[in-house]
mmCIF file of C-alpha atoms and ligand atoms in Angstrom:
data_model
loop_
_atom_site.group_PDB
_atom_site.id
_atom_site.type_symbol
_atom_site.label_atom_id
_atom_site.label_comp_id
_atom_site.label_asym_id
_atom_site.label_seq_id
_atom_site.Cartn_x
_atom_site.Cartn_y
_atom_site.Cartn_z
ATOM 1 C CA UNK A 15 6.712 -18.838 -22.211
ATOM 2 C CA UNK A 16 6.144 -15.695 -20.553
ATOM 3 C CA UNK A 17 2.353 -14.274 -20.383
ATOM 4 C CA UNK A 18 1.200 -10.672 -20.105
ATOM 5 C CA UNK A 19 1.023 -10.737 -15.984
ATOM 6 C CA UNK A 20 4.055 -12.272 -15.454
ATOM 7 C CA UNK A 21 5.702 -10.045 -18.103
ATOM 8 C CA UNK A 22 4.146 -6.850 -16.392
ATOM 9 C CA UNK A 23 5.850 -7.894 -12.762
ATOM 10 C CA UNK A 24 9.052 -8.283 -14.216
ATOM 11 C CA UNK A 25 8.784 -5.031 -15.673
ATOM 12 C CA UNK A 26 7.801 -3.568 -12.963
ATOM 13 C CA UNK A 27 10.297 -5.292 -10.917
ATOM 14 C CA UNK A 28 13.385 -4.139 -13.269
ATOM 15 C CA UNK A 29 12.115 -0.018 -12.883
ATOM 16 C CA UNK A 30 11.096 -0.273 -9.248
ATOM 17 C CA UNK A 31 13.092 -2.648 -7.016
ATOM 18 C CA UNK A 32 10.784 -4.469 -4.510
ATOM 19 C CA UNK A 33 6.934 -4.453 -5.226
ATOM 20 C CA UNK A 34 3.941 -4.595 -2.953
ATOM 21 C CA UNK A 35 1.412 -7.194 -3.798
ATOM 22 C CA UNK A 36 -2.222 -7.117 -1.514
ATOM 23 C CA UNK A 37 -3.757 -10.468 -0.910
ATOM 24 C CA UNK A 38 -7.309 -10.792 -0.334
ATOM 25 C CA UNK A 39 -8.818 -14.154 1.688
ATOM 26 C CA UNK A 40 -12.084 -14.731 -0.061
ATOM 27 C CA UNK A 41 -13.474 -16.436 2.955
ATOM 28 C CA UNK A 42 -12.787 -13.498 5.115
ATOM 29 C CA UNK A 43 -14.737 -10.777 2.936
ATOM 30 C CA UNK A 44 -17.746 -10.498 0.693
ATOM 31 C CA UNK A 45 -17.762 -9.265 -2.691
ATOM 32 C CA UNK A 46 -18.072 -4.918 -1.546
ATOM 33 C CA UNK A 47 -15.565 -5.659 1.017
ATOM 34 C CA UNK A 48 -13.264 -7.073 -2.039
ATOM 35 C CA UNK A 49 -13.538 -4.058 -4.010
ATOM 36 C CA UNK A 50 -12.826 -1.757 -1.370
ATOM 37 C CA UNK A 51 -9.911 -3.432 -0.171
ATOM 38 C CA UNK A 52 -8.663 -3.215 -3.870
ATOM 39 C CA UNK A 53 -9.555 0.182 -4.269
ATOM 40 C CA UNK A 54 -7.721 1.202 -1.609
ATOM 41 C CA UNK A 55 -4.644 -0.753 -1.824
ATOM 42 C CA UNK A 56 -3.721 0.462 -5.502
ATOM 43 C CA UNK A 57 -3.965 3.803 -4.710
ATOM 44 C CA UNK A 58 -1.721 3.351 -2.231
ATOM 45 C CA UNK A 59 0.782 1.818 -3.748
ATOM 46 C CA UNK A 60 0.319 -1.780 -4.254
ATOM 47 C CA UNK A 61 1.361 -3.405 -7.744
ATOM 48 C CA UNK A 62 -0.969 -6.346 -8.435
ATOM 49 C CA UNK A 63 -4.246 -8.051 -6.185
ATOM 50 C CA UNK A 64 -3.564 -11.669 -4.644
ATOM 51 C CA UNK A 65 -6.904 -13.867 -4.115
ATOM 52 C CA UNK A 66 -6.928 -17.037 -2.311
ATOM 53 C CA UNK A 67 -6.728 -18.370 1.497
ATOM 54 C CA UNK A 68 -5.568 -21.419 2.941
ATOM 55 C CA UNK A 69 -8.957 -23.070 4.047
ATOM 56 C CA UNK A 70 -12.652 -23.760 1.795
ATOM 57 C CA UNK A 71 -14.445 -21.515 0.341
ATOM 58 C CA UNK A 72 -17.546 -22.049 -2.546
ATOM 59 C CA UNK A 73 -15.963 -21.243 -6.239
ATOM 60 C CA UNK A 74 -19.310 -19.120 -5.842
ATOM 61 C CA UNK A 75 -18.277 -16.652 -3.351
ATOM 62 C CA UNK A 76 -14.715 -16.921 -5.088
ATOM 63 C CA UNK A 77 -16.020 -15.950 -8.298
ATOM 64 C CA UNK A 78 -17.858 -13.334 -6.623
ATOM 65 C CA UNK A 79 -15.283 -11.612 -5.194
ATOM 66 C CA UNK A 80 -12.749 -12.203 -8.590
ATOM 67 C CA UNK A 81 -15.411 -10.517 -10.260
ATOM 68 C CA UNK A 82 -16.059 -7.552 -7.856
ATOM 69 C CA UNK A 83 -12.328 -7.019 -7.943
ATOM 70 C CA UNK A 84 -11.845 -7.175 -11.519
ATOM 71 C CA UNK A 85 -14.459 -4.830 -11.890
ATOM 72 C CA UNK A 86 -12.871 -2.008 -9.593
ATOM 73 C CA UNK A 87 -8.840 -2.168 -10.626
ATOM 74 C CA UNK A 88 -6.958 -2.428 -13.608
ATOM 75 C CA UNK A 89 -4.042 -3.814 -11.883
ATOM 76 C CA UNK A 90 -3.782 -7.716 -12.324
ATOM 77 C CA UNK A 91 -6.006 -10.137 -10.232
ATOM 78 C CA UNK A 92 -3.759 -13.603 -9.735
ATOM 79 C CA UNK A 93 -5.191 -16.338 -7.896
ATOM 80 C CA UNK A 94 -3.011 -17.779 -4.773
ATOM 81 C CA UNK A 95 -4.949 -21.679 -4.913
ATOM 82 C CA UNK A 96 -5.046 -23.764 -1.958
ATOM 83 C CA UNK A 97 -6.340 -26.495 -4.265
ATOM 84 C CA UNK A 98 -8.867 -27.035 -7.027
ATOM 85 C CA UNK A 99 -11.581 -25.388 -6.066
ATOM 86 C CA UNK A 100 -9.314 -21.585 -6.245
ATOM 87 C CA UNK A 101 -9.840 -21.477 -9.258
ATOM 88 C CA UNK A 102 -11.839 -19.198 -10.767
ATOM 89 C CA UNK A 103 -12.207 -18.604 -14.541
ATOM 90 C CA UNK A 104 -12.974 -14.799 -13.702
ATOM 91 C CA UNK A 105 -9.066 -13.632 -12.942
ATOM 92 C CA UNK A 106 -6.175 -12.988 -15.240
ATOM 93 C CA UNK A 107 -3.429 -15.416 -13.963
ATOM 94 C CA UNK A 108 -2.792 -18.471 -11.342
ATOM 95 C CA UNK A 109 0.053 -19.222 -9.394
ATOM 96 C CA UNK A 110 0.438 -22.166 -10.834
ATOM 97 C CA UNK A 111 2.297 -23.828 -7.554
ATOM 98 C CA UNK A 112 3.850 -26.149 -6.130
ATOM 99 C CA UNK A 113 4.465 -26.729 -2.452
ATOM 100 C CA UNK A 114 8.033 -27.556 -2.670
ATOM 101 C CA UNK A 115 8.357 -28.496 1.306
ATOM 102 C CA UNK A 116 5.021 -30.873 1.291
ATOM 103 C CA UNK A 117 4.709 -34.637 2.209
ATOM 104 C CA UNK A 118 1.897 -34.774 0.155
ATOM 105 C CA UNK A 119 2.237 -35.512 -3.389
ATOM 106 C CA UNK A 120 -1.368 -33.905 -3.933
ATOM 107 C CA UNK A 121 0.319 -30.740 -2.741
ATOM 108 C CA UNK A 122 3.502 -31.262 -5.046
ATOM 109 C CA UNK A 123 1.497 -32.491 -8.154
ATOM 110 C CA UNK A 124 -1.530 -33.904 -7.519
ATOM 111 C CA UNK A 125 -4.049 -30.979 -7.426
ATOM 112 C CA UNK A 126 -2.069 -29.468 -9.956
ATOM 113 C CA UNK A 127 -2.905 -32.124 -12.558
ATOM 114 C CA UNK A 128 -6.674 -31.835 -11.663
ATOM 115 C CA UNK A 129 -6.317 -28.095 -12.397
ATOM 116 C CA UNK A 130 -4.728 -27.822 -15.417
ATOM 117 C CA UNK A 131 -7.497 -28.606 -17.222
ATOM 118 C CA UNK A 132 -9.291 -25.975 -16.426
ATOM 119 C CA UNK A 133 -7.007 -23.220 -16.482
ATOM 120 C CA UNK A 134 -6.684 -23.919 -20.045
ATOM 121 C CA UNK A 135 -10.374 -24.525 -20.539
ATOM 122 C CA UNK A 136 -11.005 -20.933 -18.685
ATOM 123 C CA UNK A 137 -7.735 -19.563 -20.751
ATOM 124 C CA UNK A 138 -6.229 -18.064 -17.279
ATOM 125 C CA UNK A 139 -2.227 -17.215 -17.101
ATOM 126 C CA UNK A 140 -0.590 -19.535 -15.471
ATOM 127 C CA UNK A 141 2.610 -19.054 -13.715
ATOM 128 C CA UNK A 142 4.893 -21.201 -12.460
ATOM 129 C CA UNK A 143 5.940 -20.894 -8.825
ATOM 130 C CA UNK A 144 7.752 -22.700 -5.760
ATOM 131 C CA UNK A 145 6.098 -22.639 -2.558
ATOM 132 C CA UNK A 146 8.369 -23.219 0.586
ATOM 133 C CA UNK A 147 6.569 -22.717 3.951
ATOM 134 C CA UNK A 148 9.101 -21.481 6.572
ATOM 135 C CA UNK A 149 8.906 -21.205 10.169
ATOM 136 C CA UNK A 150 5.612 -22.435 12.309
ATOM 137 C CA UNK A 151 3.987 -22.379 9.069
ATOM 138 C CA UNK A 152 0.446 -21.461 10.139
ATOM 139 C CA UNK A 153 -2.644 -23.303 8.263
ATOM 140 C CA UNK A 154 -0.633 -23.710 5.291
ATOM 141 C CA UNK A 155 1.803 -25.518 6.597
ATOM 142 C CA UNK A 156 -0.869 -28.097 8.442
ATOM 143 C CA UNK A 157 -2.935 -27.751 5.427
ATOM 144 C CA UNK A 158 -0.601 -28.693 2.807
ATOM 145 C CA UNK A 159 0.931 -31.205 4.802
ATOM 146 C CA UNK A 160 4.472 -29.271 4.416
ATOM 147 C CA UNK A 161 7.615 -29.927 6.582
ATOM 148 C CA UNK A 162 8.418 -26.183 7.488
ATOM 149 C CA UNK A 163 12.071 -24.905 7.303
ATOM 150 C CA UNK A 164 13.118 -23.393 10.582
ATOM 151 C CA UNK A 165 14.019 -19.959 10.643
ATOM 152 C CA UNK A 166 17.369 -20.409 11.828
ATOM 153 C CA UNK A 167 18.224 -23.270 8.427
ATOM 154 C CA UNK A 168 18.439 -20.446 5.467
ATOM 155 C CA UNK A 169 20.991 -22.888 3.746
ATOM 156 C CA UNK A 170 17.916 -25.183 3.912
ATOM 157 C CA UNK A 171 15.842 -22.203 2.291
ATOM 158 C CA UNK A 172 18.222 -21.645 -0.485
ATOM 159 C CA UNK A 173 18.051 -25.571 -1.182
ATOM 160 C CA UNK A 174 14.331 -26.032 -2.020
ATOM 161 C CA UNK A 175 14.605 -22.563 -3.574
ATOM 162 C CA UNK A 176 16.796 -23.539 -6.135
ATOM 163 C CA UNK A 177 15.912 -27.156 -6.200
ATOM 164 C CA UNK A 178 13.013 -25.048 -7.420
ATOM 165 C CA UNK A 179 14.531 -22.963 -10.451
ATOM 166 C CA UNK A 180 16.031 -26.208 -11.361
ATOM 167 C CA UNK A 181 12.634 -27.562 -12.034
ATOM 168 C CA UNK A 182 11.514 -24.721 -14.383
ATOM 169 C CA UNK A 183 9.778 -22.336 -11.983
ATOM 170 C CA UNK A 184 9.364 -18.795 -12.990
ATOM 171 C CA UNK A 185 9.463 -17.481 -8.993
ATOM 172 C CA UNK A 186 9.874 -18.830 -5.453
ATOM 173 C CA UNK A 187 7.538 -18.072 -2.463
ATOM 174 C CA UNK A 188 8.943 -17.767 1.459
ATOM 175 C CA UNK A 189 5.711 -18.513 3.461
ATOM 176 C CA UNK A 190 5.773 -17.719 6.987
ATOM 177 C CA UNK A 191 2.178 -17.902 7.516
ATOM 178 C CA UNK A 192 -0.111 -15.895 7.298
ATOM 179 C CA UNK A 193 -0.625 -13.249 10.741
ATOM 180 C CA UNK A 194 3.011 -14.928 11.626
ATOM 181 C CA UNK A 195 4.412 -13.764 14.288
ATOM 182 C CA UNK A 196 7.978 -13.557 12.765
ATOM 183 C CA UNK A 197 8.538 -13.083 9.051
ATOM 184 C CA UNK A 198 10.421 -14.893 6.822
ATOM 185 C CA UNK A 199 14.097 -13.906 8.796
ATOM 186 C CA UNK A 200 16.475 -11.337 6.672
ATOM 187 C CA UNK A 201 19.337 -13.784 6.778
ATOM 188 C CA UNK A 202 17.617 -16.564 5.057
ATOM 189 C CA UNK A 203 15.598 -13.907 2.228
ATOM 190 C CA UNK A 204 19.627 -13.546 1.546
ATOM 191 C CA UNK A 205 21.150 -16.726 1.370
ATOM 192 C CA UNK A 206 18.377 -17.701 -0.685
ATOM 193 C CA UNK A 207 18.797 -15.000 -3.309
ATOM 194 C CA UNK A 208 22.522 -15.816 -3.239
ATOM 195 C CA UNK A 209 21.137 -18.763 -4.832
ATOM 196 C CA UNK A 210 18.893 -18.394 -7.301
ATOM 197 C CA UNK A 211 18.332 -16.153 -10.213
ATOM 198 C CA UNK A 212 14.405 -16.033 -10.515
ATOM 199 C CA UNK A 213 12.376 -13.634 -8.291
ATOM 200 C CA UNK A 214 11.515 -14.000 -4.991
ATOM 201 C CA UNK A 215 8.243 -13.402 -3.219
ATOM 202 C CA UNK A 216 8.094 -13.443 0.371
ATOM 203 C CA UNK A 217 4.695 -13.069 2.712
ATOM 204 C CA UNK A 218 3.813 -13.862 6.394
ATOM 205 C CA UNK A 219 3.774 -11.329 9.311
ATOM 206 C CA UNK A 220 4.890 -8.324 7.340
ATOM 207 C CA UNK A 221 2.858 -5.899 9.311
ATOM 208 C CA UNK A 222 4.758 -2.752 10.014
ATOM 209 C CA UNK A 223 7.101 -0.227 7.421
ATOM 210 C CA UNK A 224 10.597 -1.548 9.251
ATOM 211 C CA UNK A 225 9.461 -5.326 8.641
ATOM 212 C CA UNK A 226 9.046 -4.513 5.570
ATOM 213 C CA UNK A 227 11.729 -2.647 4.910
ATOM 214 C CA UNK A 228 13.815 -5.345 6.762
ATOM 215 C CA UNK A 229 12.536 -8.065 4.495
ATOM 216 C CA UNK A 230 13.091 -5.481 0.961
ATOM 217 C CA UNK A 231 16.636 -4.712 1.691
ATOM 218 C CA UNK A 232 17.166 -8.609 2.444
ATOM 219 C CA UNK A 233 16.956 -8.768 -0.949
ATOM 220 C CA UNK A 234 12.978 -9.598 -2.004
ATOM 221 C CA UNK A 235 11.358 -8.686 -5.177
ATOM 222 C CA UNK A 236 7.831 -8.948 -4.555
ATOM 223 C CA UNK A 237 6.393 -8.593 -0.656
ATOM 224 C CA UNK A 238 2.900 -9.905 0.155
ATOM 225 C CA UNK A 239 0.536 -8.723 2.847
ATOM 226 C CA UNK A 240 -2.957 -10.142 3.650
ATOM 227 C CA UNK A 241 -3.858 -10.225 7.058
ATOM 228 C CA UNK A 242 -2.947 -6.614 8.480
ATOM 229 C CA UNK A 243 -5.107 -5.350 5.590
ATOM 230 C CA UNK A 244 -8.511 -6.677 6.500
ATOM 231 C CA UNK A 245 -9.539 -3.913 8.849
ATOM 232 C CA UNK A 246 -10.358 -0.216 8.061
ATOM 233 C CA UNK A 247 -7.204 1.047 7.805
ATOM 234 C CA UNK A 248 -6.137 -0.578 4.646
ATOM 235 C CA UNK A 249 -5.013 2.647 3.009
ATOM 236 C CA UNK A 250 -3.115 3.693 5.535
ATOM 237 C CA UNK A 251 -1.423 0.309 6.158
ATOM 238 C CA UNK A 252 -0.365 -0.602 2.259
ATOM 239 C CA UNK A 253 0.806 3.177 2.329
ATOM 240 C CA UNK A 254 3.042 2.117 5.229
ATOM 241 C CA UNK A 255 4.545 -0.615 3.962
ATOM 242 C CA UNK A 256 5.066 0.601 0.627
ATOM 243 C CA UNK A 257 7.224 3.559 2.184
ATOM 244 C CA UNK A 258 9.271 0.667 4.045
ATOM 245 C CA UNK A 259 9.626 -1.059 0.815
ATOM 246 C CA UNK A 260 10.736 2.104 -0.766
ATOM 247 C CA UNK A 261 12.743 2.816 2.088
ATOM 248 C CA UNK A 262 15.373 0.416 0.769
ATOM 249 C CA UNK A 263 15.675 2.346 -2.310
ATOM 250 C CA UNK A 264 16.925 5.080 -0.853
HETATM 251 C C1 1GP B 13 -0.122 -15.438 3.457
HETATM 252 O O1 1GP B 13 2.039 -14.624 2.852
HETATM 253 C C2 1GP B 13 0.690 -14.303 2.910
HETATM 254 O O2 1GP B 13 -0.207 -16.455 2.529
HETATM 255 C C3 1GP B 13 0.422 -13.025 3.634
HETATM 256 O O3 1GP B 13 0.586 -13.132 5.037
HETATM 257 O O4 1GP B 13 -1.610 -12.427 5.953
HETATM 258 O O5 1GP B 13 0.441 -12.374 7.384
HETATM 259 O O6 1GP B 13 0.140 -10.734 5.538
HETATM 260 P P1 1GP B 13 -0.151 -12.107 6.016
#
């Protein structure tokens, strides 16, 4: 089954190569901030709005900031949960994920069947993806308990990513971490689409138009940036990496 969200990314995939996704961190930002953020990025360029962060914040404040979001762009709002308590009934879809690299079965299936409740009860659009954290990891990686694939094992990559697929899901995430110091590395966004046949999303690090235009030509459908957009130059930076994402189309 294939909602309206997911539907619209495909699409969107299909007539334009690589997208740009923004993620906000609701604990980093209040409910303006949000808006502004979101404002900014889709004029510049970006395709849908990401909301979630690795650490706690009140469903509240998360609310409050779905809300503000929702209210200033028509572009989708999907929430990126770290657990339960990212959900909020406000948005149009979830990541509905699990983290394919974890120790924890709370972080494989655990939270997951807590959750599904109530994204059913709040009628959001679930969608079915495989979270691999690569690299150091960051506070993901220590947060969800995950055994992080080195840079230099992309066979290892390609594994999980398919071992993925196999299990149903609609699209795989490479996680370096978010403010990484290295991205996800080209070689292993390759082997790993060698492998599967479901889009790939990759995030972690990509601050500049030739990472991004490094990780695009490597092959990835959908890039996520978070951390390089939470000062004043949002515009300016989602216009950047946009033009290295279109770079590869060229
Ligand atoms: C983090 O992949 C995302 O979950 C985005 O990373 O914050 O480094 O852009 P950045």
């Amino acid at each position: 089954m294939v909602g309206p969200v997911e539907k619209y990314l495909l699409e969107k995939i299909e007539s334009e190569g690589t997208i740009h996704i923004t993620l906000i961190d609701p604990e980093k930002v209040t409910p303006p901030q949000a808006s502004r953020i979101a404002n900014k990025a889709k004029s510049s360029g970006t395709s849908a709005i990401m909301i979630g962060g690795s650490t706690f914040v009140s469903t509240k404040h998360l609310d409050d900031v779905v809300r503000a979001v929702k209210h200033t762009v028509k572009i989708p709002v999907i929430l990126f949960p770290n657990n339960v308590t990212g959900i909020s009934r406000y948005a149009d879809a979830i990541w509905f994920m699990s983290l394919l690299n974890s120790v924890d079965p709370y972080f494989l299936i655990g939270a997951q069947v807590l959750g599904a409740p109530l994204v059913k009860r709040y009628d959001l659009e679930p969608i079915p993806l495989g979270y691999i954290i690569i690299g150091d990891g960051g506070t993901a990686g220590v947060i969800g308990k995950a055994v992080p694939v080195p840079y230099n094992k992309p066979e290892l990559a390609a594994a999980h990513a398919l071992a993925g697929q196999y299990l149903g899901m609609h699209f795989i995430y490479l996680e370096a971490g978010s403010g990484a110091k290295r991205p996800v590395p080209p070689e292993m966004i390759h082997a790993v689409k060698r492998y599967i046949d479901i889009p790939l999303i990759v995030g972690g690090g990509i601050k500049s138009r030739r990472k991004a235009l490094a990780v695009a030509s490597a092959g990835a459908d959908m890039i996520v940036t978070g951390n390089v957009l939470e000062n004043n130059e949002v515009k300016s930076k989602v216009s950047e990496i946009v033009k290295g994402i279109r770079g590869c189309r060229t």
